[in-house]
């Protein structure tokens, strides 16, 4: 037996992890079998054990907001932020408030974006940048898009500035990094509704609250990437800077920051994409724009118009992603000393010239300033008709009806009922047994603590419905995504195509995944699972491809020389070595599923997402925080176990 084939479990005392886990599993099974004779207090926690966390937290938030005067601080911030948002709104779509500066014609933005794209990535990127805005204008969605962008152009720079500042402090001070680490872990697993309600309560409903929620949502990756980049700076570069007599500020500005440029710009890319994703979701708190229109169209089942808006959001996401990624790889251009200013800033001047010329053209030709309703090329009604025609095809109806029946009656409902049937102690022991098998006593205690918190909130059943949805979707995504990744990894051409599809799918706003689910299955559990499944397949497929392609060629050649068949080589060499990378994809799939299950509350669920959505209407901040904590600790439980397994697996394979 080799290290590739097996990993001996670590031992605690005289019992291995596997044997202790088996004992815990057996105890959990005995408790479940004994359910008919158990007292009610051992099936679900008695009411006296469930403390009134929501009222306590609500009282604390009210004290901080009113008695300590935080509301006055936030209102002051709101005034300043509102002025900036009014300014960007006036410039981009002509918001009728002071200062009256806009709107800019769509043709001018097309020209400037085209020049920016050409400077960053050549003709192809120029066409993507300019073409995206042309589509947005001629399809009749320009004002909606500019309402969305007016928040992004404010939120993204603020999130970057705060993230870089906190990242520098975390890099300089170990205590700051240690303190930030758990906070960032929680922030990255909290459901988005938990960001929305505090923003509404402490800031004004609409763009201001949307900007605040978006900034907080987007900061964590910027902090992490800044810290990572500064830590990776080569000691040789640092030594050269110190030998030149640089001050501490000069070292940071001229040595560390340029050397960490790539990682910092990767953080900027992630901030931009998270800002776009969150701004779309802030439609729930009155943020106008593409997200609000998409929400309204989906609510009235106008799927054709929803599809058009979805395409616009995707194109903007792809454009922003490609531009920011091109910025990452673009190296600074150096000019000879004494070069003319116009030569050094040629593309800046070209962009200004394109902007001015097209602004004058728009002044002469009104179509290039604004595309009216009767002039746009929207085909929402026609798409609606085509969708309904396709869905009325007998073969498609028969297939979707059979899938809905089979999954509901044979898989989903029995699985859900089984999880809900388990006594709370039995379920916690089962989760702890799995954690003990993977990571030993510490992991088991962590998982028991996490699920104990869920039980003590009083939202156990709703949490288990959420968990059942996530597990069902991830299992189905695994069944489909891993074979697809294995197939793609064997062919360079298909690998490139499927990775491109994964890149594109990751830029889709989460609402988009609800559209095909509703179209095919209506509003039920199958639609919820299907929408999560599509979203979760992306990281599973991507990391399977990357894991298999990362297997050393020497080992696959050795397997070929030993006479292994393709299947034997896959099962005994490639997959065992690729599993740590694939586990990262599995971890991301679970995180994506927890995020998407909250979105899916829009089409009707009975889980935590539905309850979180209701808190927005009642301003129940305490309850909102409790529900968000339940989602967060369940996500963190999976994250802990998978990360521990990956660490141990890499150690066993000698990949540390």
XYZ file of C-alpha atoms in Angstrom, residues 28-638:
611
model
C -26.172 8.407 17.391
C -27.961 5.469 15.754
C -29.079 4.106 19.139
C -30.534 7.488 20.114
C -32.383 7.631 16.787
C -33.746 4.085 17.183
C -34.877 4.890 20.714
C -36.751 8.017 19.594
C -40.246 6.553 20.302
C -39.399 6.157 23.992
C -37.263 9.284 24.419
C -38.646 12.253 26.361
C -39.431 15.317 24.273
C -36.443 17.133 25.747
C -34.063 14.684 24.030
C -35.786 14.938 20.660
C -35.685 18.719 20.470
C -34.258 21.059 23.067
C -36.902 22.107 25.605
C -38.135 25.689 25.462
C -36.447 26.591 28.747
C -33.024 25.876 27.182
C -33.645 28.158 24.212
C -32.795 31.614 25.412
C -34.423 34.711 23.832
C -31.385 35.576 21.744
C -33.290 37.696 19.219
C -34.866 40.078 21.812
C -31.554 40.333 23.673
C -29.664 41.179 20.507
C -32.396 43.582 19.417
C -32.148 45.356 22.780
C -28.356 45.546 22.430
C -28.591 46.948 18.893
C -31.216 49.483 20.009
C -28.971 50.553 22.916
C -25.966 51.016 20.607
C -28.048 52.796 17.993
C -30.107 55.111 20.199
C -28.520 55.418 23.649
C -24.889 55.451 22.503
C -25.812 57.633 19.533
C -24.443 55.437 16.720
C -27.447 56.393 14.610
C -26.237 60.025 14.557
C -22.793 58.940 13.373
C -24.263 56.807 10.614
C -26.648 59.579 9.557
C -23.664 61.920 9.214
C -21.890 59.333 7.079
C -25.137 58.911 5.126
C -25.220 62.602 4.263
C -21.711 62.523 2.819
C -22.266 59.239 1.017
C -25.600 60.439 -0.331
C -23.928 63.518 -1.817
C -21.351 61.341 -3.609
C -24.061 58.961 -4.863
C -26.166 61.915 -6.065
C -23.138 63.167 -7.974
C -22.467 59.830 -9.685
C -26.208 59.447 -10.302
C -26.373 62.860 -11.982
C -23.335 62.121 -14.125
C -24.413 58.659 -15.230
C -28.194 58.806 -15.554
C -29.295 62.357 -14.786
C -30.659 62.055 -11.250
C -32.621 65.245 -10.717
C -30.757 66.536 -7.676
C -27.931 68.969 -7.146
C -25.355 68.984 -8.683
C -26.997 68.842 -12.127
C -24.105 67.418 -14.121
C -25.544 64.784 -16.406
C -26.444 62.494 -17.885
C -23.514 61.507 -20.062
C -24.502 60.140 -23.458
C -24.171 56.396 -23.891
C -22.063 56.912 -27.022
C -19.426 58.831 -25.028
C -19.094 56.005 -22.513
C -18.870 53.485 -25.366
C -15.972 55.429 -26.904
C -14.057 55.910 -23.657
C -14.585 52.257 -22.664
C -13.367 51.091 -26.074
C -10.127 53.059 -25.697
C -9.644 51.737 -22.151
C -10.202 48.171 -23.381
C -7.700 48.646 -26.222
C -5.076 50.022 -23.818
C -5.514 47.080 -21.443
C -5.948 44.202 -23.867
C -6.044 45.176 -27.530
C -8.822 45.039 -30.116
C -10.712 42.098 -28.646
C -11.067 43.673 -25.221
C -11.981 47.011 -26.810
C -14.863 45.277 -28.615
C -16.009 43.592 -25.396
C -15.898 46.878 -23.445
C -17.562 49.019 -26.086
C -19.920 46.303 -27.319
C -21.319 45.673 -23.838
C -22.431 49.292 -23.531
C -23.816 49.323 -27.069
C -25.971 46.285 -26.227
C -27.101 47.888 -22.963
C -28.180 51.071 -24.734
C -29.906 49.639 -27.803
C -31.773 47.003 -25.779
C -33.336 49.810 -23.732
C -31.617 49.191 -20.392
C -29.167 52.085 -20.253
C -30.721 53.997 -17.366
C -31.138 50.815 -15.315
C -27.486 49.909 -15.898
C -26.301 53.394 -14.969
C -28.336 53.301 -11.742
C -26.446 50.130 -10.865
C -23.064 51.502 -11.938
C -23.571 54.746 -9.981
C -23.280 52.699 -6.771
C -20.474 50.409 -7.966
C -18.177 53.333 -8.931
C -18.521 54.590 -5.342
C -18.574 51.305 -3.403
C -15.660 49.569 -5.167
C -12.999 52.294 -4.573
C -14.062 52.687 -0.919
C -13.944 48.890 -0.381
C -10.497 48.753 -2.032
C -9.163 51.632 0.091
C -10.461 50.171 3.364
C -9.339 46.660 2.419
C -5.818 47.761 1.491
C -5.495 49.787 4.695
C -6.657 46.926 6.911
C -4.542 44.457 4.932
C -1.428 46.552 5.574
C -2.202 46.661 9.297
C -2.763 42.884 9.373
C 0.584 42.388 7.605
C 2.423 44.698 9.994
C 0.830 43.510 13.229
C 0.348 39.833 13.980
C -2.317 40.591 16.591
C -4.421 42.465 14.041
C -4.200 39.528 11.625
C -5.197 37.040 14.345
C -8.135 39.245 15.356
C -9.304 39.757 11.765
C -9.099 36.115 10.682
C -12.277 34.824 12.427
C -14.154 38.021 11.590
C -13.358 37.636 7.895
C -14.307 33.944 8.002
C -17.718 34.840 9.442
C -18.241 37.751 7.027
C -17.551 35.483 4.059
C -20.144 32.934 5.203
C -22.924 35.242 6.394
C -26.000 35.231 4.125
C -26.414 38.451 2.188
C -29.708 39.307 3.946
C -27.659 39.752 7.130
C -25.778 42.590 5.423
C -28.924 44.259 4.121
C -30.963 44.812 7.279
C -28.286 46.665 9.343
C -27.609 48.842 6.300
C -31.309 49.715 6.092
C -31.622 50.455 9.822
C -28.466 52.558 10.188
C -28.505 54.155 6.731
C -31.221 55.373 4.386
C -33.157 52.880 2.258
C -32.092 52.828 -1.375
C -28.691 53.550 -2.943
C -27.085 54.668 0.347
C -27.917 51.456 2.218
C -27.029 49.485 -0.925
C -23.604 51.142 -1.075
C -22.874 50.435 2.605
C -23.938 46.773 2.359
C -21.911 46.384 -0.836
C -18.777 47.915 0.700
C -18.891 45.645 3.764
C -19.609 42.591 1.586
C -16.660 43.313 -0.734
C -13.939 44.221 1.795
C -12.795 40.725 3.015
C -11.033 39.519 -0.180
C -9.205 42.842 -0.472
C -7.833 42.470 3.062
C -6.796 38.858 2.464
C -5.126 39.494 -0.913
C -3.273 42.597 0.348
C -1.908 40.688 3.344
C -0.957 37.727 1.149
C 0.786 39.914 -1.418
C 2.839 41.837 1.142
C 3.899 38.606 2.864
C 5.151 37.168 -0.441
C 7.508 40.061 -1.240
C 10.991 38.675 -1.817
C 13.540 39.341 0.972
C 16.063 40.341 -1.727
C 13.794 43.181 -2.874
C 13.277 44.308 0.717
C 17.006 44.237 1.402
C 17.728 46.318 -1.700
C 15.194 48.922 -0.581
C 16.683 49.090 2.924
C 20.224 49.435 1.553
C 19.126 52.446 -0.505
C 18.188 54.239 2.730
C 14.416 54.238 2.217
C 12.174 55.321 5.064
C 9.373 53.100 6.330
C 6.799 54.961 4.190
C 9.081 54.829 1.134
C 9.589 51.096 1.642
C 5.839 50.546 1.691
C 5.091 52.809 -1.269
C 8.047 52.069 -3.541
C 9.046 48.517 -2.550
C 6.305 46.468 -0.924
C 3.242 47.777 -2.792
C 4.771 47.498 -6.297
C 6.119 44.023 -5.484
C 2.668 42.918 -4.249
C 0.930 44.534 -7.245
C -0.408 41.296 -8.749
C -2.052 40.040 -5.560
C -3.499 43.484 -4.790
C -5.000 43.756 -8.273
C -6.472 40.253 -7.905
C -8.144 41.616 -4.776
C -9.425 44.606 -6.784
C -10.882 42.186 -9.352
C -12.697 40.268 -6.618
C -13.985 43.497 -5.054
C -15.431 44.659 -8.377
C -17.178 41.338 -9.001
C -18.561 41.156 -5.449
C -19.785 44.754 -5.723
C -21.704 43.936 -8.886
C -23.160 40.778 -7.326
C -24.237 42.592 -4.164
C -25.664 45.675 -5.895
C -27.984 43.386 -7.854
C -29.095 41.714 -4.608
C -29.727 45.038 -2.857
C -32.911 45.262 -4.923
C -34.487 43.739 -1.792
C -33.874 47.016 0.091
C -35.055 49.441 -2.561
C -31.931 49.801 -4.693
C -33.104 50.730 -8.221
C -31.392 49.442 -11.330
C -30.962 46.136 -13.096
C -31.453 44.041 -9.950
C -34.767 45.696 -9.057
C -36.060 45.313 -12.605
C -34.966 41.672 -12.740
C -36.670 40.996 -9.409
C -39.885 42.630 -10.641
C -39.868 40.763 -13.950
C -39.242 37.409 -12.276
C -41.974 38.136 -9.735
C -44.450 38.577 -12.582
C -42.971 35.581 -14.499
C -41.988 37.718 -17.496
C -39.127 35.373 -18.300
C -38.286 36.902 -21.673
C -37.627 40.325 -20.208
C -35.860 38.663 -17.249
C -33.613 36.879 -19.724
C -32.669 40.145 -21.458
C -31.839 41.857 -18.169
C -29.881 38.779 -17.110
C -27.837 38.912 -20.316
C -27.070 42.590 -19.677
C -25.868 41.866 -16.130
C -23.743 38.986 -17.398
C -22.174 41.118 -20.142
C -21.335 43.892 -17.669
C -19.882 41.312 -15.269
C -17.777 39.712 -18.019
C -16.579 43.118 -19.201
C -15.565 44.273 -15.712
C -13.921 40.913 -15.028
C -11.908 40.951 -18.270
C -10.844 44.594 -17.848
C -9.680 44.082 -14.263
C -7.886 40.829 -15.134
C -6.158 42.542 -18.057
C -5.031 45.238 -15.617
C -3.504 42.518 -13.419
C -1.278 41.121 -16.171
C -0.458 44.436 -17.872
C 3.043 45.562 -16.993
C 3.861 49.251 -16.528
C 5.271 50.919 -19.657
C 8.519 52.829 -19.134
C 9.499 55.825 -21.290
C 12.859 57.429 -21.846
C 13.609 60.398 -19.643
C 12.373 63.609 -21.225
C 9.629 61.945 -23.300
C 6.773 64.364 -24.122
C 3.779 64.307 -21.774
C 1.469 63.589 -24.738
C 3.499 60.489 -25.645
C 3.458 59.173 -22.081
C -0.327 59.696 -21.818
C -1.375 58.923 -25.381
C -4.254 56.598 -24.452
C -5.590 59.041 -21.849
C -5.745 61.752 -24.509
C -7.295 59.305 -27.002
C -9.974 58.392 -24.462
C -10.781 62.044 -23.771
C -10.913 62.778 -27.510
C -13.273 59.830 -28.157
C -15.454 60.941 -25.266
C -15.709 64.558 -26.476
C -16.253 63.715 -30.162
C -19.040 61.233 -29.390
C -20.595 63.675 -26.888
C -20.795 66.284 -29.676
C -22.259 63.652 -32.015
C -24.884 62.794 -29.382
C -25.744 66.498 -29.134
C -26.433 66.533 -32.886
C -28.042 63.063 -33.153
C -30.356 62.440 -30.144
C -30.303 58.649 -30.668
C -26.654 58.586 -29.547
C -27.629 60.384 -26.365
C -30.639 58.314 -25.360
C -32.441 55.361 -26.957
C -36.186 55.835 -26.513
C -38.679 53.085 -25.772
C -39.924 52.959 -29.344
C -36.384 52.843 -30.677
C -34.941 50.052 -28.534
C -34.471 46.518 -29.812
C -35.983 44.695 -26.844
C -37.523 41.346 -27.772
C -38.846 40.372 -24.358
C -42.306 39.448 -25.614
C -40.903 37.374 -28.455
C -38.540 35.552 -26.085
C -41.458 34.913 -23.714
C -43.411 33.372 -26.581
C -40.419 31.230 -27.665
C -39.838 29.994 -24.091
C -43.480 29.036 -23.676
C -43.466 27.276 -27.060
C -40.376 25.234 -26.130
C -41.760 24.344 -22.713
C -45.027 23.186 -24.291
C -43.224 20.510 -26.320
C -44.559 17.159 -25.131
C -41.131 15.528 -24.744
C -39.825 18.380 -22.581
C -42.967 18.457 -20.456
C -42.845 14.693 -19.969
C -39.155 14.801 -18.995
C -39.487 17.683 -16.515
C -42.658 16.211 -14.986
C -40.986 12.827 -14.512
C -37.875 14.444 -12.987
C -40.034 16.549 -10.678
C -42.004 13.482 -9.585
C -38.965 11.232 -9.164
C -36.775 13.723 -7.310
C -39.574 14.924 -5.047
C -41.109 11.588 -4.096
C -38.091 9.266 -4.240
C -35.170 11.460 -3.205
C -35.803 14.927 -1.799
C -38.855 14.506 0.434
C -37.599 11.223 2.006
C -34.190 12.800 2.619
C -35.731 15.939 4.141
C -38.076 13.936 6.351
C -35.184 11.740 7.523
C -33.095 14.728 8.625
C -36.069 16.331 10.357
C -36.972 13.004 12.022
C -33.572 12.653 13.710
C -33.435 13.777 17.346
C -31.185 16.800 17.806
C -28.540 14.940 19.920
C -28.433 12.155 17.339
C -27.841 14.605 14.470
C -25.121 16.468 16.376
C -23.377 13.169 17.175
C -23.519 12.131 13.505
C -21.910 15.388 12.395
C -19.325 15.106 15.173
C -18.541 11.490 14.213
C -17.738 12.568 10.658
C -15.561 15.398 11.984
C -13.753 13.036 14.393
C -12.960 10.650 11.541
C -11.430 13.463 9.520
C -9.752 15.657 12.120
C -9.852 14.003 15.506
C -11.106 15.306 18.834
C -10.597 19.022 18.147
C -12.613 18.928 14.927
C -15.384 16.911 16.578
C -15.653 19.449 19.398
C -15.705 22.358 16.943
C -18.522 20.790 14.914
C -20.488 19.829 18.036
C -20.143 23.437 19.229
C -21.278 24.870 15.879
C -24.385 22.691 15.629
C -25.010 23.157 19.348
C -25.253 26.896 18.661
C -27.835 26.182 15.961
C -29.866 24.055 18.383
C -29.734 26.728 21.101
C -31.155 29.383 18.756
C -34.473 27.530 18.481
C -34.251 27.381 14.670
C -33.146 23.746 14.406
C -35.851 22.502 12.018
C -35.489 25.456 9.621
C -31.715 24.993 9.731
C -32.029 21.298 8.905
C -34.254 22.120 5.912
C -31.552 24.539 4.746
C -28.917 21.846 5.286
C -30.959 19.236 3.425
C -31.267 21.601 0.454
C -27.540 22.344 0.403
C -26.479 18.689 0.751
C -28.950 17.515 -1.922
C -27.796 20.149 -4.410
C -24.079 19.549 -3.774
C -24.446 15.752 -4.117
C -26.244 16.158 -7.449
C -23.696 18.760 -8.558
C -20.898 16.324 -7.639
C -22.519 13.520 -9.640
C -22.630 15.783 -12.705
C -19.639 18.090 -12.215
C -16.835 15.648 -11.410
C -17.405 13.354 -14.453
C -17.579 16.491 -16.615
C -14.270 17.677 -15.146
C -12.658 14.248 -15.683
C -13.808 14.224 -19.308
C -12.545 17.764 -19.925
C -9.147 17.113 -18.321
C -8.377 14.449 -20.954
C -8.690 16.829 -23.908
C -6.945 20.192 -24.124
C -9.558 21.674 -26.456
C -12.525 20.615 -24.309
C -10.671 21.633 -21.174
C -10.302 25.179 -22.506
C -13.948 25.347 -23.542
C -15.336 24.106 -20.244
C -13.007 26.325 -18.185
C -14.192 29.280 -20.278
C -17.779 28.252 -19.551
C -16.918 28.055 -15.826
C -15.324 31.518 -15.923
C -18.397 32.915 -17.631
C -20.804 31.140 -15.272
C -18.981 32.569 -12.249
C -19.742 36.076 -13.491
C -23.492 35.393 -13.652
C -25.536 37.142 -10.964
C -27.185 34.566 -8.719
C -30.723 35.558 -9.743
C -29.968 34.263 -13.242
C -29.871 30.667 -12.030
C -33.467 30.926 -10.850
C -34.737 31.601 -14.382
C -34.114 28.151 -15.963
C -35.187 26.480 -12.701
C -38.551 28.264 -12.717
C -38.988 27.724 -16.458
C -38.447 23.974 -16.247
C -39.852 22.982 -12.860
C -42.109 25.773 -11.628
C -41.964 26.802 -7.967
C -41.064 23.821 -5.750
C -38.120 22.079 -4.068
C -36.852 20.675 -7.360
C -36.532 24.190 -8.797
C -34.631 25.305 -5.690
C -32.262 22.324 -5.879
C -31.786 22.799 -9.629
C -30.864 26.483 -9.296
C -28.317 25.696 -6.562
C -26.982 22.710 -8.526
C -26.059 24.852 -11.552
C -24.350 27.412 -9.315
C -22.418 24.758 -7.357
C -21.256 22.767 -10.390
C -18.877 25.521 -11.480
C -16.169 25.129 -8.772
C -16.529 21.326 -8.742
C -15.860 21.115 -12.480
C -13.105 23.738 -12.458
C -11.090 22.243 -9.592
C -11.483 18.704 -10.932
C -9.917 19.832 -14.209
C -7.153 21.767 -12.467
C -6.460 18.948 -10.002
C -6.149 16.274 -12.686
C -4.073 18.487 -14.963
C -1.757 19.231 -12.028
C -0.776 15.580 -11.518
C 2.966 15.242 -12.304
C 3.590 13.810 -15.771
C 6.265 11.490 -14.373
C 3.697 9.598 -12.314
C 1.231 9.161 -15.166
C 4.068 7.973 -17.423
C 5.154 5.504 -14.737
C 1.594 4.172 -14.572
C 1.551 3.780 -18.372
C 4.862 1.905 -18.298
C 3.458 -0.400 -15.589
C 0.689 -1.382 -17.996
C -2.170 0.378 -16.183
C -5.411 0.833 -18.063
C -6.904 4.311 -18.374
C -9.368 3.489 -15.589
C -6.642 2.099 -13.293
C -4.459 5.157 -13.898
C -7.392 7.442 -13.079
C -8.496 5.585 -9.936
C -5.074 4.760 -8.429
C -2.833 7.643 -9.547
C -4.612 10.721 -10.870
C -7.639 10.995 -8.586
C -5.759 10.301 -5.314
C -3.226 13.021 -6.155
C -5.892 15.440 -7.409
C -8.199 14.978 -4.407
C -6.758 17.850 -2.295
C -7.379 20.285 -5.154
C -10.791 18.777 -5.875
C -11.677 19.131 -2.183
C -11.138 22.893 -2.494
C -13.741 22.869 -5.284
C -16.064 20.812 -3.112
C -15.623 23.327 -0.297
C -16.419 26.221 -2.626
C -19.450 24.344 -3.978
C -20.823 24.063 -0.428
C -20.184 27.775 0.232
C -21.879 28.658 -3.072
C -24.807 26.410 -2.147
C -25.279 28.121 1.232
C -25.223 31.483 -0.557
C -27.644 30.368 -3.265
C -30.119 28.688 -0.907
C -30.821 32.128 0.578
C -31.414 33.552 -2.931
C -33.746 30.644 -3.680
C -36.053 31.835 -0.898
C -37.431 34.162 -3.578
C -39.144 31.230 -5.320
C -40.549 29.729 -2.157
C -38.815 27.678 0.534
C -39.451 26.799 4.162
C -35.913 27.329 5.401
C -33.797 30.040 6.986
C -33.739 32.041 3.751
C -37.490 32.569 3.867
C -37.286 33.734 7.480
C -34.374 36.046 6.682
C -36.357 37.574 3.845
C -39.246 38.273 6.233
C -36.982 40.128 8.673
C -36.386 42.819 6.049
C -40.039 43.836 6.177
C -40.168 43.996 9.980
C -36.744 45.524 10.727
C -36.080 42.625 13.137
C -32.324 43.056 13.442
C -31.939 40.652 16.393
C -33.793 37.836 14.634
C -31.925 38.593 11.407
C -28.583 38.224 13.166
C -29.616 34.952 14.855
C -30.752 33.456 11.534
C -27.601 34.648 9.798
C -25.498 33.073 12.543
C -27.212 29.707 11.943
C -26.301 29.801 8.254
C -22.774 31.012 9.003
C -21.883 28.355 11.599
C -23.192 25.529 9.388
C -21.083 26.808 6.489
C -18.059 27.214 8.779
C -18.534 23.632 10.022
C -18.159 22.235 6.506
